[in-house]
PDB file of C-alpha atoms in Angstrom:
ATOM      1  CA  MET A 789       2.173  53.703 -71.800  1.00  0.00           C
ATOM      2  CA  ARG A 790       4.368  54.469 -68.749  1.00  0.00           C
ATOM      3  CA  TRP A 791       7.783  56.108 -69.110  1.00  0.00           C
ATOM      4  CA  THR A 792      10.024  54.164 -66.773  1.00  0.00           C
ATOM      5  CA  TRP A 793      13.627  54.264 -65.706  1.00  0.00           C
ATOM      6  CA  LYS A 794      14.172  51.182 -67.831  1.00  0.00           C
ATOM      7  CA  GLY A 795      13.839  53.286 -70.987  1.00  0.00           C
ATOM      8  CA  THR A 796      16.771  55.252 -72.421  1.00  0.00           C
ATOM      9  CA  VAL A 797      16.674  59.053 -72.552  1.00  0.00           C
ATOM     10  CA  SER A 798      19.398  60.731 -74.577  1.00  0.00           C
ATOM     11  CA  ALA A 799      21.105  63.866 -73.293  1.00  0.00           C
ATOM     12  CA  ALA A 800      20.055  65.706 -76.424  1.00  0.00           C
ATOM     13  CA  ALA A 801      16.390  64.892 -75.858  1.00  0.00           C
ATOM     14  CA  VAL A 802      16.573  66.067 -72.263  1.00  0.00           C
ATOM     15  CA  ALA A 803      18.286  69.333 -73.230  1.00  0.00           C
ATOM     16  CA  ALA A 804      15.767  70.024 -75.972  1.00  0.00           C
ATOM     17  CA  LEU A 805      12.893  69.349 -73.619  1.00  0.00           C
ATOM     18  CA  GLY A 806      14.380  71.574 -70.933  1.00  0.00           C
ATOM     19  CA  ALA A 807      14.429  74.540 -73.310  1.00  0.00           C
ATOM     20  CA  GLY A 808      10.709  74.161 -74.001  1.00  0.00           C
ATOM     21  CA  ILE A 809       9.226  73.995 -70.515  1.00  0.00           C
ATOM     22  CA  ALA A 810       8.247  76.811 -68.180  1.00  0.00           C
ATOM     23  CA  ILE A 811       6.128  77.364 -65.082  1.00  0.00           C
ATOM     24  CA  SER A 812       2.376  77.930 -65.450  1.00  0.00           C
ATOM     25  CA  PRO A 813      -0.378  78.478 -62.863  1.00  0.00           C
ATOM     26  CA  VAL A 814      -1.521  74.847 -63.183  1.00  0.00           C
ATOM     27  CA  PHE A 815       1.997  73.447 -63.477  1.00  0.00           C
ATOM     28  CA  ALA A 816       1.383  72.603 -67.140  1.00  0.00           C
ATOM     29  CA  ALA A 817       4.201  72.461 -69.670  1.00  0.00           C
ATOM     30  CA  ALA A 818       4.483  75.626 -71.769  1.00  0.00           C
ATOM     31  CA  LYS A 819       6.886  76.796 -74.458  1.00  0.00           C
ATOM     32  CA  SER A 820       9.582  79.136 -73.146  1.00  0.00           C
ATOM     33  CA  ALA A 821      10.870  82.196 -74.937  1.00  0.00           C
ATOM     34  CA  LYS A 822      13.794  81.655 -77.272  1.00  0.00           C
ATOM     35  CA  ALA A 823      17.183  82.909 -76.160  1.00  0.00           C
ATOM     36  CA  THR A 824      18.367  86.051 -77.908  1.00  0.00           C
ATOM     37  CA  HIS A 825      21.176  85.806 -80.452  1.00  0.00           C
ATOM     38  CA  GLY A 826      24.458  84.989 -78.792  1.00  0.00           C
ATOM     39  CA  GLU A 827      22.893  83.964 -75.475  1.00  0.00           C
ATOM     40  CA  ALA A 828      22.993  80.456 -74.078  1.00  0.00           C
ATOM     41  CA  SER A 829      19.625  78.888 -73.248  1.00  0.00           C
ATOM     42  CA  ALA A 830      18.609  79.345 -69.629  1.00  0.00           C
ATOM     43  CA  ALA A 831      18.708  76.399 -67.264  1.00  0.00           C
ATOM     44  CA  PRO A 832      15.402  74.511 -66.977  1.00  0.00           C
ATOM     45  CA  ALA A 833      12.995  76.272 -64.644  1.00  0.00           C
ATOM     46  CA  VAL A 834      11.526  74.694 -61.544  1.00  0.00           C
ATOM     47  CA  ILE A 835       8.043  73.506 -62.484  1.00  0.00           C
ATOM     48  CA  MET A 836       6.945  72.519 -59.009  1.00  0.00           C
ATOM     49  CA  ALA A 837       8.437  72.041 -55.545  1.00  0.00           C
ATOM     50  CA  GLY A 838       7.206  71.459 -52.040  1.00  0.00           C
ATOM     51  CA  LYS A 839       6.968  69.192 -49.034  1.00  0.00           C
ATOM     52  CA  LEU A 840       6.091  65.514 -48.952  1.00  0.00           C
ATOM     53  CA  TYR A 841       3.365  64.173 -46.679  1.00  0.00           C
ATOM     54  CA  GLY A 842       2.694  60.698 -45.312  1.00  0.00           C
ATOM     55  CA  ASN A 843      -0.223  58.584 -46.428  1.00  0.00           C
ATOM     56  CA  ILE A 844      -3.647  57.746 -45.031  1.00  0.00           C
ATOM     57  CA  PRO A 845      -4.725  54.120 -45.574  1.00  0.00           C
ATOM     58  CA  ASN A 846      -7.619  53.495 -47.993  1.00  0.00           C
ATOM     59  CA  VAL A 847      -6.820  56.569 -50.085  1.00  0.00           C
ATOM     60  CA  THR A 848      -6.038  55.929 -53.765  1.00  0.00           C
ATOM     61  CA  ILE A 849      -4.277  58.551 -55.876  1.00  0.00           C
ATOM     62  CA  ARG A 850      -4.516  58.161 -59.648  1.00  0.00           C
ATOM     63  CA  GLY A 851      -4.808  54.416 -59.430  1.00  0.00           C
ATOM     64  CA  VAL A 852      -2.138  53.874 -56.771  1.00  0.00           C
ATOM     65  CA  ALA A 853      -3.484  52.687 -53.405  1.00  0.00           C
ATOM     66  CA  ALA A 854      -2.057  53.862 -50.106  1.00  0.00           C
ATOM     67  CA  GLY A 855      -0.081  51.444 -47.991  1.00  0.00           C
ATOM     68  CA  LYS A 856      -2.098  49.353 -45.556  1.00  0.00           C
ATOM     69  CA  ALA A 857      -0.400  51.108 -42.657  1.00  0.00           C
ATOM     70  CA  PRO A 858      -0.152  54.869 -42.107  1.00  0.00           C
ATOM     71  CA  TRP A 859       3.238  56.443 -42.875  1.00  0.00           C
ATOM     72  CA  VAL A 860       4.789  59.761 -41.872  1.00  0.00           C
ATOM     73  CA  VAL A 861       7.746  61.615 -43.366  1.00  0.00           C
ATOM     74  CA  ASP A 862       9.809  64.776 -43.148  1.00  0.00           C
ATOM     75  CA  GLY A 863      10.763  65.383 -46.773  1.00  0.00           C
ATOM     76  CA  SER A 864      10.606  67.585 -49.850  1.00  0.00           C
ATOM     77  CA  TYR A 865      10.890  67.372 -53.644  1.00  0.00           C
ATOM     78  CA  GLN A 866      11.620  69.501 -56.707  1.00  0.00           C
ATOM     79  CA  LEU A 867      10.523  69.006 -60.305  1.00  0.00           C
ATOM     80  CA  LYS A 868      12.254  70.469 -63.349  1.00  0.00           C
ATOM     81  CA  SER A 869      11.560  69.553 -66.950  1.00  0.00           C
ATOM     82  CA  ASN A 870      14.597  67.301 -67.007  1.00  0.00           C
ATOM     83  CA  LEU A 871      15.309  66.513 -63.353  1.00  0.00           C
ATOM     84  CA  PHE A 872      13.529  65.119 -60.308  1.00  0.00           C
ATOM     85  CA  THR A 873      15.036  65.431 -56.837  1.00  0.00           C
ATOM     86  CA  ALA A 874      13.561  64.403 -53.519  1.00  0.00           C
ATOM     87  CA  SER A 875      14.840  63.528 -50.088  1.00  0.00           C
ATOM     88  CA  GLY A 876      13.366  62.697 -46.741  1.00  0.00           C
ATOM     89  CA  LYS A 877      13.917  61.302 -43.299  1.00  0.00           C
ATOM     90  CA  TRP A 878      11.741  59.392 -40.862  1.00  0.00           C
ATOM     91  CA  LEU A 879       9.638  57.771 -43.587  1.00  0.00           C
ATOM     92  CA  ILE A 880       8.244  55.305 -41.068  1.00  0.00           C
ATOM     93  CA  ILE A 881       5.030  53.840 -39.694  1.00  0.00           C
ATOM     94  CA  PRO A 882       4.073  55.914 -36.642  1.00  0.00           C
ATOM     95  CA  LYS A 883       3.551  54.244 -33.285  1.00  0.00           C
ATOM     96  CA  GLN A 884       0.050  55.674 -33.090  1.00  0.00           C
ATOM     97  CA  GLY A 885      -2.428  55.444 -35.935  1.00  0.00           C
ATOM     98  CA  TYR A 886      -4.801  53.069 -37.663  1.00  0.00           C
ATOM     99  CA  MET A 887      -4.382  50.405 -40.302  1.00  0.00           C
ATOM    100  CA  ASP A 888      -6.564  50.047 -43.380  1.00  0.00           C
ATOM    101  CA  ASN A 889      -8.824  47.670 -41.433  1.00  0.00           C
ATOM    102  CA  GLY A 890      -9.435  50.225 -38.689  1.00  0.00           C
ATOM    103  CA  GLN A 891      -7.261  48.456 -36.145  1.00  0.00           C
ATOM    104  CA  PRO A 892      -4.494  50.298 -34.251  1.00  0.00           C
ATOM    105  CA  VAL A 893      -0.957  50.063 -35.629  1.00  0.00           C
ATOM    106  CA  PRO A 894       0.648  46.919 -34.147  1.00  0.00           C
ATOM    107  CA  ALA A 895       3.356  47.722 -31.614  1.00  0.00           C
ATOM    108  CA  LYS A 896       5.909  45.578 -33.449  1.00  0.00           C
ATOM    109  CA  ILE A 897       5.854  47.758 -36.587  1.00  0.00           C
ATOM    110  CA  GLY A 898       5.218  51.188 -35.037  1.00  0.00           C
ATOM    111  CA  GLY A 899       8.237  53.468 -35.318  1.00  0.00           C
ATOM    112  CA  THR A 900       9.844  51.300 -38.046  1.00  0.00           C
ATOM    113  CA  THR A 901       9.976  50.922 -41.833  1.00  0.00           C
ATOM    114  CA  ASN A 902       8.474  47.448 -41.405  1.00  0.00           C
ATOM    115  CA  GLY A 903      11.405  45.918 -43.242  1.00  0.00           C
ATOM    116  CA  ILE A 904      10.915  47.981 -46.427  1.00  0.00           C
ATOM    117  CA  ALA A 905      14.420  48.410 -47.822  1.00  0.00           C
ATOM    118  CA  GLU A 906      13.695  50.432 -50.983  1.00  0.00           C
ATOM    119  CA  VAL A 907      11.192  52.981 -52.279  1.00  0.00           C
ATOM    120  CA  GLY A 908      10.567  54.230 -55.784  1.00  0.00           C
ATOM    121  CA  ALA A 909       8.968  57.425 -57.055  1.00  0.00           C
ATOM    122  CA  GLU A 910       6.167  58.006 -59.519  1.00  0.00           C
ATOM    123  CA  ILE A 911       5.257  61.361 -61.054  1.00  0.00           C
ATOM    124  CA  THR A 912       1.630  61.162 -62.126  1.00  0.00           C
ATOM    125  CA  PHE A 913      -0.225  63.622 -64.369  1.00  0.00           C
ATOM    126  CA  ALA A 914      -3.814  64.593 -65.055  1.00  0.00           C
ATOM    127  CA  ASN A 915      -3.439  64.112 -68.793  1.00  0.00           C
ATOM    128  CA  ALA A 916      -0.346  61.987 -69.468  1.00  0.00           C
ATOM    129  CA  SER A 917       1.231  58.675 -68.565  1.00  0.00           C
ATOM    130  CA  PRO A 918       3.237  58.685 -65.321  1.00  0.00           C
ATOM    131  CA  ILE A 919       7.001  58.739 -65.003  1.00  0.00           C
ATOM    132  CA  VAL A 920       8.245  55.885 -62.809  1.00  0.00           C
ATOM    133  CA  LEU A 921      11.724  56.248 -61.337  1.00  0.00           C
ATOM    134  CA  PRO A 922      14.033  53.499 -60.063  1.00  0.00           C
ATOM    135  CA  PRO A 923      13.932  52.581 -56.381  1.00  0.00           C
ATOM    136  CA  VAL A 924      16.468  53.974 -53.924  1.00  0.00           C
ATOM    137  CA  LYS A 925      17.606  52.740 -50.537  1.00  0.00           C
ATOM    138  CA  LEU A 926      15.330  53.337 -47.559  1.00  0.00           C
ATOM    139  CA  ASP A 927      17.476  52.927 -44.471  1.00  0.00           C
ATOM    140  CA  SER A 928      16.238  51.735 -41.090  1.00  0.00           C
ATOM    141  CA  GLN A 929      15.709  55.346 -39.955  1.00  0.00           C
ATOM    142  CA  GLY A 930      13.509  56.094 -42.968  1.00  0.00           C
ATOM    143  CA  ASP A 931      16.040  58.195 -44.891  1.00  0.00           C
ATOM    144  CA  PHE A 932      15.968  58.269 -48.717  1.00  0.00           C
ATOM    145  CA  SER A 933      17.158  60.444 -51.603  1.00  0.00           C
ATOM    146  CA  PHE A 934      16.331  60.732 -55.343  1.00  0.00           C
ATOM    147  CA  HIS A 935      18.273  62.548 -58.060  1.00  0.00           C
ATOM    148  CA  ASP A 936      17.038  61.396 -61.471  1.00  0.00           C
ATOM    149  CA  ALA A 937      16.992  62.691 -65.016  1.00  0.00           C
ATOM    150  CA  ILE A 938      13.467  62.659 -66.474  1.00  0.00           C
ATOM    151  CA  GLN A 939      11.764  63.326 -69.789  1.00  0.00           C
ATOM    152  CA  TRP A 940       8.711  65.517 -69.291  1.00  0.00           C
ATOM    153  CA  PRO A 941       5.708  64.335 -71.336  1.00  0.00           C
ATOM    154  CA  LYS A 942       4.592  66.914 -73.873  1.00  0.00           C
ATOM    155  CA  GLY A 943       1.776  69.045 -72.494  1.00  0.00           C
ATOM    156  CA  ALA A 944       1.656  67.144 -69.195  1.00  0.00           C
ATOM    157  CA  ALA A 945      -0.162  69.010 -66.417  1.00  0.00           C
ATOM    158  CA  GLN A 946      -0.939  68.830 -62.691  1.00  0.00           C
ATOM    159  CA  PRO A 947       1.837  66.515 -61.500  1.00  0.00           C
ATOM    160  CA  VAL A 948       1.483  64.603 -58.245  1.00  0.00           C
ATOM    161  CA  VAL A 949       4.571  62.960 -56.743  1.00  0.00           C
ATOM    162  CA  LEU A 950       4.164  59.572 -55.065  1.00  0.00           C
ATOM    163  CA  ILE A 951       6.801  57.672 -53.061  1.00  0.00           C
ATOM    164  CA  GLY A 952       6.452  53.981 -52.213  1.00  0.00           C
ATOM    165  CA  PRO A 953       7.529  50.403 -52.926  1.00  0.00           C
ATOM    166  CA  GLU A 954       7.921  49.233 -56.502  1.00  0.00           C
ATOM    167  CA  LYS A 955       7.434  45.954 -58.300  1.00  0.00           C
ATOM    168  CA  ASN A 956       8.239  45.250 -61.954  1.00  0.00           C
ATOM    169  CA  GLY A 957       8.823  48.928 -62.651  1.00  0.00           C
ATOM    170  CA  GLN A 958       5.558  50.157 -61.152  1.00  0.00           C
ATOM    171  CA  LEU A 959       4.596  51.650 -57.806  1.00  0.00           C
ATOM    172  CA  VAL A 960       2.424  49.175 -55.896  1.00  0.00           C
ATOM    173  CA  ALA A 961       1.516  51.517 -53.012  1.00  0.00           C
ATOM    174  CA  TRP A 962       2.197  55.065 -51.923  1.00  0.00           C
ATOM    175  CA  PHE A 963       3.695  55.949 -48.543  1.00  0.00           C
ATOM    176  CA  ALA A 964       4.246  59.675 -49.181  1.00  0.00           C
ATOM    177  CA  ALA A 965       2.966  62.229 -51.690  1.00  0.00           C
ATOM    178  CA  SER A 966       3.125  65.868 -52.705  1.00  0.00           C
ATOM    179  CA  ASP A 967       0.366  68.099 -51.321  1.00  0.00           C
ATOM    180  CA  PHE A 968      -2.075  67.656 -54.209  1.00  0.00           C
ATOM    181  CA  LEU A 969      -5.008  68.943 -52.132  1.00  0.00           C
ATOM    182  CA  ALA A 970      -3.338  72.313 -51.612  1.00  0.00           C
ATOM    183  CA  ASP A 971      -1.927  72.366 -55.160  1.00  0.00           C
ATOM    184  CA  TYR A 972      -5.217  71.776 -56.974  1.00  0.00           C
ATOM    185  CA  GLY A 973      -8.087  71.745 -54.472  1.00  0.00           C
ATOM    186  CA  GLN A 974      -8.287  75.384 -53.415  1.00  0.00           C
ATOM    187  CA  ALA A 975     -10.923  77.617 -54.971  1.00  0.00           C
ATOM    188  CA  THR A 976      -9.578  80.558 -56.957  1.00  0.00           C
ATOM    189  CA  GLY A 977     -11.146  83.365 -58.938  1.00  0.00           C
ATOM    190  CA  SER A 978     -10.723  81.382 -62.149  1.00  0.00           C
ATOM    191  CA  ALA A 979     -12.617  78.389 -60.737  1.00  0.00           C
ATOM    192  CA  TRP A 980     -16.046  79.979 -61.019  1.00  0.00           C
ATOM    193  CA  MET A 981     -18.016  82.377 -63.216  1.00  0.00           C
ATOM    194  CA  PRO A 982     -20.226  85.049 -61.637  1.00  0.00           C
ATOM    195  CA  MET A 983     -23.897  84.311 -62.238  1.00  0.00           C
ATOM    196  CA  ALA A 984     -26.352  86.974 -63.345  1.00  0.00           C
ATOM    197  CA  LYS A 985     -28.598  88.053 -60.495  1.00  0.00           C
ATOM    198  CA  PRO A 986     -32.213  86.947 -61.057  1.00  0.00           C
ATOM    199  CA  ALA A 987     -34.870  89.654 -61.144  1.00  0.00           C
ATOM    200  CA  ARG A 988     -36.649  90.104 -57.843  1.00  0.00           C
ATOM    201  CA  PRO A 989     -40.240  88.747 -58.142  1.00  0.00           C
ATOM    202  CA  GLU A 990     -41.806  91.733 -56.408  1.00  0.00           C
ATOM    203  CA  HIS A 991     -40.513  94.067 -59.096  1.00  0.00           C
ATOM    204  CA  GLY A 992     -42.604  92.360 -61.736  1.00  0.00           C
ATOM    205  CA  ALA A 993     -45.717  92.311 -59.526  1.00  0.00           C
ATOM    206  CA  LYS A 994     -45.392  95.991 -58.622  1.00  0.00           C
ATOM    207  CA  ALA A 995     -44.907  96.905 -62.260  1.00  0.00           C
ATOM    208  CA  ALA A 996     -48.104  95.063 -63.247  1.00  0.00           C
ATOM    209  CA  VAL A 997     -50.090  96.851 -60.549  1.00  0.00           C
ATOM    210  CA  ALA A 998     -48.672 100.195 -61.635  1.00  0.00           C
ATOM    211  CA  ARG A 999     -49.678  99.548 -65.246  1.00  0.00           C
ATOM    212  CA  ALA A1000     -53.176  98.558 -64.180  1.00  0.00           C
ATOM    213  CA  HIS A1001     -53.653 101.771 -62.169  1.00  0.00           C
ATOM    214  CA  HIS A1002     -52.293 103.791 -65.061  1.00  0.00           C
ATOM    215  CA  GLY A1003     -54.900 102.254 -67.321  1.00  0.00           C
ATOM    216  CA  ASP A1004     -57.742 103.037 -64.858  1.00  0.00           C
ATOM    217  CA  ALA A1005     -56.671 106.649 -64.700  1.00  0.00           C
ATOM    218  CA  LYS A1006     -57.175 106.909 -68.430  1.00  0.00           C
TER     219      LYS A1006
END
């Protein structure tokens, strides 16, 4: 079930959630330390932040297809347990590029928003339903801005931010996204286990020959 902007989130629920979320290496939700006696709870920590990048046609991210045209953007986002902010400029179709059918971008839509007047945002997770946020204005220059309260799903991990047009409370295509390849696709020391080195075959053969000679000597 998707959490959407059409649902109601109480201030108390948001505050309680904010006190129980902290940063982890895989951007998963984790319980924060309790404030000491007499101290106010710390403000919600930043879970994830970074730049936004334009799409490539024919690429689907967690069930959301890219727009049929390529898009570029100069933007960034920030995720806290109770707040999502993002802003960008020049979210437009470039004059040079290729459509989903392999044809060059038509001259009449290159350098424009192709008449798209609004974009929404979706925060997807590896193990939880996405958060869909209400659409905001996309002006003719490709400028947009989000500032929305959210309710972080319990235990949700590996968020990916998608920006694109919405219909009936759901994203129907993505024009821009967080850098999920850099966030989750790089090999690290924890991604593999060292394998035991196999015994060299010649060791066994030499040992057998040595034993045979030892027996002849007897």
